[in-house]
Coordinates of C-alpha atoms and ligand atoms in Angstrom, one line a residue:
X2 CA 0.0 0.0 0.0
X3 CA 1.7 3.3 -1.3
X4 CA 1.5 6.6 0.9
X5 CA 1.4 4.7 4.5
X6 CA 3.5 4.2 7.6
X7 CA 4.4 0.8 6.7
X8 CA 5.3 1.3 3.0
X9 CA 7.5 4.0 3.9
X10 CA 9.4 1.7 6.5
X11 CA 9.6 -0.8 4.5
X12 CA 11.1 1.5 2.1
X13 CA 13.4 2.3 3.9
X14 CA 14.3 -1.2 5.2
X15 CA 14.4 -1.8 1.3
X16 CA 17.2 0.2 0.9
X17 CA 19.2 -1.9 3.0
X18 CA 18.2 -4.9 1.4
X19 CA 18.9 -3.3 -1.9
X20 CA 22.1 -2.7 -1.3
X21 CA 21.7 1.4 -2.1
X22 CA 22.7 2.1 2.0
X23 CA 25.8 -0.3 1.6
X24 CA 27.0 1.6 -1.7
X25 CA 26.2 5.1 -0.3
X26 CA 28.0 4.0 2.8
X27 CA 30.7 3.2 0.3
X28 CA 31.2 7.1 -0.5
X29 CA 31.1 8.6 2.8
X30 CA 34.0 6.2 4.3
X31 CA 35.6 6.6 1.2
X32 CA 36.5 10.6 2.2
X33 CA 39.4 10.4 5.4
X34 CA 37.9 13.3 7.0
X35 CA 40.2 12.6 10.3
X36 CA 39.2 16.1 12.0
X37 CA 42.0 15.0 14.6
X38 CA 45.1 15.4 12.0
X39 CA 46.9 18.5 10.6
X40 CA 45.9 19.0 6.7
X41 CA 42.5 17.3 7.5
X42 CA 40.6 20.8 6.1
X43 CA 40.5 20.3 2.6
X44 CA 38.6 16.4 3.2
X45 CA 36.4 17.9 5.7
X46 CA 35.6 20.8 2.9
X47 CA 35.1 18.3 0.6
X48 CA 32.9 15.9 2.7
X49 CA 30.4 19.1 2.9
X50 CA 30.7 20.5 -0.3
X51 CA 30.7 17.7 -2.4
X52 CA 30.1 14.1 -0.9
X53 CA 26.8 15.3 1.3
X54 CA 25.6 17.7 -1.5
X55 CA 25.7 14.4 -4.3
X56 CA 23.8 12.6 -1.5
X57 CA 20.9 14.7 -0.9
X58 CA 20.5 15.4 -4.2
X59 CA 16.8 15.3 -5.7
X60 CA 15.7 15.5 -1.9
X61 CA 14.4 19.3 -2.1
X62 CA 16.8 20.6 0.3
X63 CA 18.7 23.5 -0.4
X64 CA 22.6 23.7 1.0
X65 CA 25.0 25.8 2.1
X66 CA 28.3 25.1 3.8
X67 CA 28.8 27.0 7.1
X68 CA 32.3 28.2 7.6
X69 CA 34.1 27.9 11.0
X70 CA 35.0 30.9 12.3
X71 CA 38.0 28.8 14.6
X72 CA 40.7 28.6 12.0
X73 CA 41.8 25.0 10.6
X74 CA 38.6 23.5 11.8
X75 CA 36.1 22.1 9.5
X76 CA 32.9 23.3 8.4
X77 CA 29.2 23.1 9.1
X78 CA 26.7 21.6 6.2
X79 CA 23.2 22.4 6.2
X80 CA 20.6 21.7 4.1
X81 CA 16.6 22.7 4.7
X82 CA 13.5 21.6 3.5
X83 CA 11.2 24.1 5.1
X84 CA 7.9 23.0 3.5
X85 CA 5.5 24.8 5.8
X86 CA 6.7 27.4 8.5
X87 CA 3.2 25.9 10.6
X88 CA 4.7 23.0 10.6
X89 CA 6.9 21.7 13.1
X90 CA 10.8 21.6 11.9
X91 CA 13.4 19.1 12.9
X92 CA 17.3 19.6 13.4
X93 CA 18.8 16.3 12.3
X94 CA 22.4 16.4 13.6
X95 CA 25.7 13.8 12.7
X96 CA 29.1 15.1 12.8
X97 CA 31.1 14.0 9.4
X98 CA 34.2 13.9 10.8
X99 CA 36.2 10.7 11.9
X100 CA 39.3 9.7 14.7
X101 CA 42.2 8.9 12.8
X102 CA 42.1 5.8 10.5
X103 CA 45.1 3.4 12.6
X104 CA 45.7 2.2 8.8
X105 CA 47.7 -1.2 9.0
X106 CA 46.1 -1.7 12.3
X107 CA 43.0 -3.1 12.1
X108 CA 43.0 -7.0 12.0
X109 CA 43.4 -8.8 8.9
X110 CA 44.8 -5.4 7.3
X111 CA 41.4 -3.7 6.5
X112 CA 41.5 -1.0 4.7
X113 CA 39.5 2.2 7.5
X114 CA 38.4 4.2 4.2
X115 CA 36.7 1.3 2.5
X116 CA 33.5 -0.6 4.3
X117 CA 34.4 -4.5 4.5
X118 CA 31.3 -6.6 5.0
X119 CA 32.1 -10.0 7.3
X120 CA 28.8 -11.6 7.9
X121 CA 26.9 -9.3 10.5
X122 CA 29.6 -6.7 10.9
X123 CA 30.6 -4.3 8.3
X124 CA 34.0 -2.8 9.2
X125 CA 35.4 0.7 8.4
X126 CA 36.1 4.6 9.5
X127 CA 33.1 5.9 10.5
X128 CA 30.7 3.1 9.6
X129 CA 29.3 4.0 13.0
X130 CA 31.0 6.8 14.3
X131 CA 29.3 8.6 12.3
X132 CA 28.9 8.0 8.9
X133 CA 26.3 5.3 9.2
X134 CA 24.6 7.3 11.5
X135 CA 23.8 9.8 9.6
X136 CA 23.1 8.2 6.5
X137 CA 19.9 6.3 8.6
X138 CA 18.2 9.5 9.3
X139 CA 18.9 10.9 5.5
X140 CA 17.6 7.5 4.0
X141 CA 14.8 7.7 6.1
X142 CA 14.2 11.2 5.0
X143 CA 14.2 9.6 1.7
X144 CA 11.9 7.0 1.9
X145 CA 9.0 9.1 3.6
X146 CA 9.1 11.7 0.9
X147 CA 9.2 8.9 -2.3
X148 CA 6.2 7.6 0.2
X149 CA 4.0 10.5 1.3
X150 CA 5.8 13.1 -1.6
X151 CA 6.3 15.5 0.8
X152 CA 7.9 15.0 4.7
X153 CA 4.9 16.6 5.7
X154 CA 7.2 18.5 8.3
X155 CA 10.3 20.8 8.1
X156 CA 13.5 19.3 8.3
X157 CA 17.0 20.6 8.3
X158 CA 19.9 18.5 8.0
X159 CA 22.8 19.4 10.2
X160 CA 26.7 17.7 9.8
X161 CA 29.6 19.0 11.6
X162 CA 33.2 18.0 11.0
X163 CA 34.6 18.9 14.3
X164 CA 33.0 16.2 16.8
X165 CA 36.1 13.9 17.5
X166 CA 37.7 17.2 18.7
X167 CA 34.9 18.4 21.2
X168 CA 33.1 20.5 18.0
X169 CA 35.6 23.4 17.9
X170 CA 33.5 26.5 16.8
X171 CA 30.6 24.7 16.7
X172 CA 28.4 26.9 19.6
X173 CA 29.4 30.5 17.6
X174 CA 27.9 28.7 14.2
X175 CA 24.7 27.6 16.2
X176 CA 24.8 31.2 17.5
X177 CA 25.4 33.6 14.8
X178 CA 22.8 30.8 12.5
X179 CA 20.1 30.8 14.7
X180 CA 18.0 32.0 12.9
X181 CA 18.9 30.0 9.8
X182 CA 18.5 27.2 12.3
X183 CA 15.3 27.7 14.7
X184 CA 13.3 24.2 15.0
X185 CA 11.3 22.7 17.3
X186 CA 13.1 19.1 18.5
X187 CA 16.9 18.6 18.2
X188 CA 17.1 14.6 16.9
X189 CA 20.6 13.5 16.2
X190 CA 22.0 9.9 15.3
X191 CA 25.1 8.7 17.2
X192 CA 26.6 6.3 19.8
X193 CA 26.0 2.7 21.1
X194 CA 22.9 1.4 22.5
X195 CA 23.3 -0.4 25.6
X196 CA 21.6 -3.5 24.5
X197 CA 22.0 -4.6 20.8
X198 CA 18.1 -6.4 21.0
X199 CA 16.2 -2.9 21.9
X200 CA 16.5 0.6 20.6
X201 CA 17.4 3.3 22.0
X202 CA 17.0 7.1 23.0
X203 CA 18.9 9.6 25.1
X204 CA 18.5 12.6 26.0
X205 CA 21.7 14.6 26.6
X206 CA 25.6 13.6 28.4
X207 CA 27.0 14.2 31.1
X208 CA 29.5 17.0 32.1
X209 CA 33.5 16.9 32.3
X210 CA 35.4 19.2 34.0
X211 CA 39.3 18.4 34.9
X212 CA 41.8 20.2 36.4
X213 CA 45.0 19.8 38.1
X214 CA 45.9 19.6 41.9
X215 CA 49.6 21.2 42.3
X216 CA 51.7 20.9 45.3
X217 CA 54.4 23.0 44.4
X218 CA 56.6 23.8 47.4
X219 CA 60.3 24.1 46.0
X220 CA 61.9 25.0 42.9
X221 CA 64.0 21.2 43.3
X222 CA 64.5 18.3 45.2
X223 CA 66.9 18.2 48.7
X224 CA 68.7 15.2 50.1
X225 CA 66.2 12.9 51.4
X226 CA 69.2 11.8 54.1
X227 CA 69.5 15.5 54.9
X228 CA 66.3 17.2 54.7
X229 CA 63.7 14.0 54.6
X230 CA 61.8 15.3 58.5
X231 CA 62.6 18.8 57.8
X232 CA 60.7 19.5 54.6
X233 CA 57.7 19.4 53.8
X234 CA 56.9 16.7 51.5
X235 CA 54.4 17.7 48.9
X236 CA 53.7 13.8 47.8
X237 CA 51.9 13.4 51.0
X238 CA 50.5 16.6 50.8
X239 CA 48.8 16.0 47.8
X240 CA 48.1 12.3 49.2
X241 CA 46.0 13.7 51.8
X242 CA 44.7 16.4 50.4
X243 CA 43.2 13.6 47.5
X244 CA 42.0 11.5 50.3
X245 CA 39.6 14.0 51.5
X246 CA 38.4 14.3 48.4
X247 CA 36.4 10.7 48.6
X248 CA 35.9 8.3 51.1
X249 CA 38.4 5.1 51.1
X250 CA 34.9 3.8 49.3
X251 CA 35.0 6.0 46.5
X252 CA 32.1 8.5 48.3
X253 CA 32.1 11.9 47.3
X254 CA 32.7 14.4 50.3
X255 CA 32.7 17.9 48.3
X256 CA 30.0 19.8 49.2
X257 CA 28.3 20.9 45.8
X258 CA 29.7 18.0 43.7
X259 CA 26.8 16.1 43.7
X260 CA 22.9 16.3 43.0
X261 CA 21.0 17.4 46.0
X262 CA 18.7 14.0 44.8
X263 CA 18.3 12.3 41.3
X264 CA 14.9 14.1 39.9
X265 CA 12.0 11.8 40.1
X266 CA 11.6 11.5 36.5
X267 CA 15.2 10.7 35.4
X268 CA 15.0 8.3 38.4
X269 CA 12.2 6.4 36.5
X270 CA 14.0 6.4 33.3
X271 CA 17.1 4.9 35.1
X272 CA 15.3 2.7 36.6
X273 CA 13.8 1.6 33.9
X274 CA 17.1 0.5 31.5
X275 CA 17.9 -2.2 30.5
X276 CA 21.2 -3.1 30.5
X277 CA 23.1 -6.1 28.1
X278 CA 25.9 -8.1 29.4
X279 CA 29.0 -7.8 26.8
X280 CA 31.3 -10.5 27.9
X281 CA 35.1 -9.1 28.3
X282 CA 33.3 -6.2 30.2
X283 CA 34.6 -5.4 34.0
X284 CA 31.8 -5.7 36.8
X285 CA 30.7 -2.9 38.1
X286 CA 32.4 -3.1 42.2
X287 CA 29.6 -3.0 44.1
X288 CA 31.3 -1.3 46.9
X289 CA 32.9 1.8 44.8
X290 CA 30.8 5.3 44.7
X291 CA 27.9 6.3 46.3
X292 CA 26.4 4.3 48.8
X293 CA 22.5 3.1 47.9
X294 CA 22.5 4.2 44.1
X295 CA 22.7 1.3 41.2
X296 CA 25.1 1.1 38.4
X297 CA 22.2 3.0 36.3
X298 CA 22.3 5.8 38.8
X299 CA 25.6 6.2 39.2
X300 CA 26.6 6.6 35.6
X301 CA 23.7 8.4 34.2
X302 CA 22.1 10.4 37.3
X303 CA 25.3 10.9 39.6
X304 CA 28.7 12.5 40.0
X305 CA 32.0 10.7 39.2
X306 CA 35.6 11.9 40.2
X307 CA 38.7 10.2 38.8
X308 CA 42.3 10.6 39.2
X309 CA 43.6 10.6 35.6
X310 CA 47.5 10.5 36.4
X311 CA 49.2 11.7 39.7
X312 CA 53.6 12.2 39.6
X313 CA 56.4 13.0 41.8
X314 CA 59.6 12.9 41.2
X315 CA 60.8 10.4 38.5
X316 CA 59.1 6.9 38.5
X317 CA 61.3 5.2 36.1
X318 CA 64.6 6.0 38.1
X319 CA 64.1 7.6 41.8
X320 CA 66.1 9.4 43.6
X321 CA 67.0 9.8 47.3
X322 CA 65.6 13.0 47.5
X323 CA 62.5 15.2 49.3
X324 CA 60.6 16.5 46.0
X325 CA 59.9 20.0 45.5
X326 CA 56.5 19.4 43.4
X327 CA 53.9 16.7 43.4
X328 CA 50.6 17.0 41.2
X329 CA 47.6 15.0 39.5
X330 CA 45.1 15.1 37.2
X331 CA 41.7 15.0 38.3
X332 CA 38.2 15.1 35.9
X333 CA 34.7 15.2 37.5
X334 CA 31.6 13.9 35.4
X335 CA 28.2 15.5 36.4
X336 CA 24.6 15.5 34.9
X337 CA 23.0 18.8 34.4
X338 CA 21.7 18.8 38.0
X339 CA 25.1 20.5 39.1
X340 CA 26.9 23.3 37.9
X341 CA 29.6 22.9 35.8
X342 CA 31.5 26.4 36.6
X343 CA 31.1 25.0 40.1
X344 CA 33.1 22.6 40.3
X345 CA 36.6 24.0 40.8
X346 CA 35.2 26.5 43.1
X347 CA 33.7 23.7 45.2
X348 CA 36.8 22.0 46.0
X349 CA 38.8 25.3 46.8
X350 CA 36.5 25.8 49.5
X351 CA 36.5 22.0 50.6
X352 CA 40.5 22.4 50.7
X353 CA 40.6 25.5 52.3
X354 CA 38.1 24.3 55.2
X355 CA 41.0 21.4 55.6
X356 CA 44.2 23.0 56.0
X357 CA 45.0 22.4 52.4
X358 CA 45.7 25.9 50.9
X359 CA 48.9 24.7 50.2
X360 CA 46.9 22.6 47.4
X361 CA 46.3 24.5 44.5
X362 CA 43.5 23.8 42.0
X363 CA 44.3 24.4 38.4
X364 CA 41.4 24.2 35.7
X365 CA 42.5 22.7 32.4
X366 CA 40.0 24.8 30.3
X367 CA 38.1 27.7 31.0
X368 CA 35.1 26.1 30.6
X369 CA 33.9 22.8 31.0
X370 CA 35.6 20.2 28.4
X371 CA 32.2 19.4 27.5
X372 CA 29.1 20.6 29.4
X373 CA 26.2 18.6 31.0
X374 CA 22.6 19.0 29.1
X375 CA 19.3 16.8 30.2
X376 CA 15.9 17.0 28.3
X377 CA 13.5 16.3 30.7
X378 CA 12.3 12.6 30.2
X379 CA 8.6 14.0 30.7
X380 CA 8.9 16.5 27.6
X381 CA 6.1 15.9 25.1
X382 CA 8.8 15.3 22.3
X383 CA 10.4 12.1 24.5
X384 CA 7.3 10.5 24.4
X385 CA 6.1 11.7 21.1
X386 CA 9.6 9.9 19.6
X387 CA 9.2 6.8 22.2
X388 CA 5.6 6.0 21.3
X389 CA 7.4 6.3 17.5
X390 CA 9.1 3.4 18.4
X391 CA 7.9 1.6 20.3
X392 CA 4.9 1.3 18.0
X393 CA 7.6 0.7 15.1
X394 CA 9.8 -2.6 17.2
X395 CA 6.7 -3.4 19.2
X396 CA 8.5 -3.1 22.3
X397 CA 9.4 0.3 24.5
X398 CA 12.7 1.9 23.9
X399 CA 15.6 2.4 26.3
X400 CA 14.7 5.9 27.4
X401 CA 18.6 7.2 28.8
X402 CA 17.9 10.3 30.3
X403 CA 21.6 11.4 29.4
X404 CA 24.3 9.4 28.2
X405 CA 27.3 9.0 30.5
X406 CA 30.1 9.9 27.2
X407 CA 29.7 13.7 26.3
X408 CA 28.4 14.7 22.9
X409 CA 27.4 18.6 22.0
X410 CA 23.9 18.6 23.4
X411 CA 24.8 21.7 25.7
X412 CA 25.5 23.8 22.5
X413 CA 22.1 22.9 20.7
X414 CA 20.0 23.3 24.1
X415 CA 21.6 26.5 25.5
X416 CA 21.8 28.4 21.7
X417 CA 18.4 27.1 19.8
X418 CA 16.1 26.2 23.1
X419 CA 15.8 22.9 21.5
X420 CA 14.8 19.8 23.4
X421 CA 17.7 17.0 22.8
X422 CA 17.4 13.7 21.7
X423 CA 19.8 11.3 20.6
X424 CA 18.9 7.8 18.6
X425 CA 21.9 5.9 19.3
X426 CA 22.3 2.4 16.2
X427 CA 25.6 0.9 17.3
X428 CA 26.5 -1.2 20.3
X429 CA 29.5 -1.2 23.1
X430 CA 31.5 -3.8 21.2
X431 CA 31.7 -1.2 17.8
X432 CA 35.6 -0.4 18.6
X433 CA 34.3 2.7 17.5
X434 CA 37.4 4.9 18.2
X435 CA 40.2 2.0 17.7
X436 CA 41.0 0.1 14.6
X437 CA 37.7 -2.7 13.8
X438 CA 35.6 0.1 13.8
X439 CA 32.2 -1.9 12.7
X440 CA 28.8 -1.4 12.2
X441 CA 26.2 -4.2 12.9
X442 CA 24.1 -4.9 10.0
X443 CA 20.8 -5.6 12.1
X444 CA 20.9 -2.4 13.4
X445 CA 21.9 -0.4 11.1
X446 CA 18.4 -1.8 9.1
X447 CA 16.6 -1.6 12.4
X448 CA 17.3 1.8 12.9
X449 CA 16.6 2.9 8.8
X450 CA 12.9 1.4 9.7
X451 CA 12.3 2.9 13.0
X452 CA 13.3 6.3 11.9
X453 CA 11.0 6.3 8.7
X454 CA 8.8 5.4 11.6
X455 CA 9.4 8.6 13.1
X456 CA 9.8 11.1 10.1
X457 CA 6.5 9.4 9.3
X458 CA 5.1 10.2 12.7
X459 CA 6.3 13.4 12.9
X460 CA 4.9 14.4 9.3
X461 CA 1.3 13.2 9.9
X462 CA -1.0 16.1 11.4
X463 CA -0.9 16.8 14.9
X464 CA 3.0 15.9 14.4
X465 CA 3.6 18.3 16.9
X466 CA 3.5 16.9 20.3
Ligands
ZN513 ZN1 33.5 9.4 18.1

């Protein structure tokens, strides 16, 4: 039956089956668009001027390429359908650029920059990360308008090149476009699921802030025969100064460093996952972090604190000697339910109030490495998208309320006011940023019909939640 639901997702499925998705695939890897190397501006250019444009081609979009005012880093494409300014309008996002390839790395030397198929898994640079991601939503896009003729919504098409290096530039594009960019619902394509048998939504990351903790007490290092006693040692300074930092457990003690309480509603989504075993996985250690809270809770709706490095002296080869200097490395993972910017401040307090002035605290970046950003899993949008789905693979999806890597959310939800959500199609064992970098063929077709499902959705009236 032409001009329905179903023919349009099974469309879209049949372009999998076709073989169209694999050979359009094909192209994408083909371009090394390694944001993460010097030189890599001219394939990044390329990737939006020429390899996207030949793509969308015949789809009624008009493009332009966004330049990046950040110089070296790679620009923004963006193509629009805007079919009726009543209707509601989509921003679909991927990011088109890659890690570095690892050529004569990957087992069995494959080739990053061409797509291998072995059985289930289809191997290459970007076949997930993000390439593959973003071709779903595009196909998709496809198959509803050869369906319905028109989307029935407005859509724009979003791809940045700057992703692998935290999207350089990417929040003064969103600001000085905003207008070129207004929507409704922010829907991007990216990540692992956490189960390969059910999909998947979520709806922002987590924070990272990291700075340094310096003990710096002399310009070198004394005589530890001689002056060992009489000196200070910074080493345990720092030691102590860390320790009060956690409990012996692996408990938070700064005050401000965690959520006053995980929100009710993000509770229930937490609650609610469902998680896969992937053998060669660690266990969780039940004892480690906050007393009470699940694995769930702890990596989606709490704080984290790690110790990234820590030095004195010279590891390799020692010497007798009181150090002048001891630091570490420290990075602190929060959902949006704590402040960012508040982080550093927090602990120079929490020092102070311990004798531990002596300590200093020394951010790595101005501001956060990536910022925190939650939709609320009660926005009409979440469920709108969810009941998509679900009615689509006839079972509810995995509703993350943010995911526990960091991805640009912050930029799209602070600059356009757009509600976030994120429909991840690979799974934890994708090797996505080491050589093997793979794609799983089930879910790359799973995910072509459940988003027809919800372009579909999203077209029909009342699309607007
Ligand atoms: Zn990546």
């Amino acid at each position: 039956m032409a001009g329905s639901r179903e023919a349009a997702i099974a469309r879209a499925e049949g372009c999998f089956d076709s073989g169209a998705y694999l050979a359009a695939l094909r192209r994408l890897v083909a371009v090394p668009t390694e944001s993460q190397m010097p030189g890599s501006l001219p394939a990044l250019t390329r990737y939006c001027a020429e390899t996207l444009p030949a793509l969308m081609q015949g789809m009624g979009f008009d493009h332009q390429v966004l330049d990046n005012a950040k110089p070296g880093r790679g620009p923004v494409f963006v193509a629009r359908r805007i079919e009726d300014p009543a209707r509601p309008t989509v921003l679909v996002y991927g990011h088109g650029d890659v890690v570095r390839g690892l050529a004569g790395q990957w087992s069995d030397g494959l080739d990053p920059w061409q797509v291998t198929v072995k059985g289930d898994r289809w191997y290459g640079r970007g076949t997930v990360d993000n390439k593959g991601q973003h071709l779903i939503a595009i196909e998709a896009l496809r198959a509803v308008l050869a369906e319905r003729g028109r989307l029935g919504f407005n859509a724009i098409v979003l791809v940045e090149t700057g992703e692998e290096q935290g999207s350089p530039g990417l929040r003064e594009v969103l600001r000085a476009h905003a207008g070129l960019l207004a929507a409704d619902v922010f829907i991007g394509l990216d990540g692992p699921r956490q189960t390969t048998f059910m999909p998947e939504m979520k709806l922002g990351a987590r924070g990272g802030v990291a700075f340094d903790l310096v003990v710096q007490l002399r310009d070198h290092a004394h005589h530890s025969g001689h002056w060992g006693g009489v000196l200070t040692d910074p080493a345990f300074r720092l030691a102590h100064a860390l320790a009060s930092i956690v409990t012996p457990q692996g408990r938070i003690l700064v005050e401000g460093w965690t959520p006053p309480a995980i929100p009710p509603a993000v509770k229930r989504a937490i609650d609610g996952l469902v998680f896969e075993d992937i053998p060669g996985l660690p266990e969780p250690d039940a004892d480690w972090g906050e007393p009470g809270l699940t694995k769930g809770e702890k990596i989606f709706g709490w704080t984290s604190v790690i110790v990234l490095a820590q030095l004195t002296g010279h590891p390799d080869a020692p010497t007798n000697a009181v150090q002048g200097a001891a630091r570490a490395r420290l990075q602190v993972r929060h959902t949006a339910d704590v402040r960012g910017d508040a982080i550093v401040p927090a602990l120079r307090r929490h020092l102070d109030a311990r004798g531990f002035s002596d300590v200093q605290v020394i951010p790595v970046l101005e501001r956060d490495m990536f910022g925190a950003a939650r939709t609320d899993p009660d926005d009409p949008w979440v469920g709108f998208v969810a009941a998509s789905m679900a009615r689509t693979a006839n079972r509810t999806p995995n509703i993350v309320p943010n995911s526990s890597g960091s991805n640009p959310s912050d930029m799209f939800q602070e600059e356009l006011g757009l509600p976030v959500i994120w429909i991840p199609n690979s799974y934890a064992g994708c090797n996505q940023h080491g050589p093997d970098e793979h794609a799983l063929a089930p879910l790359l077709r799973e995910g072509l019909g459940l988003m027809a499902g919800i372009w579909w959705d999203i077209g029909e009236k009342g699309g607007r939640p």
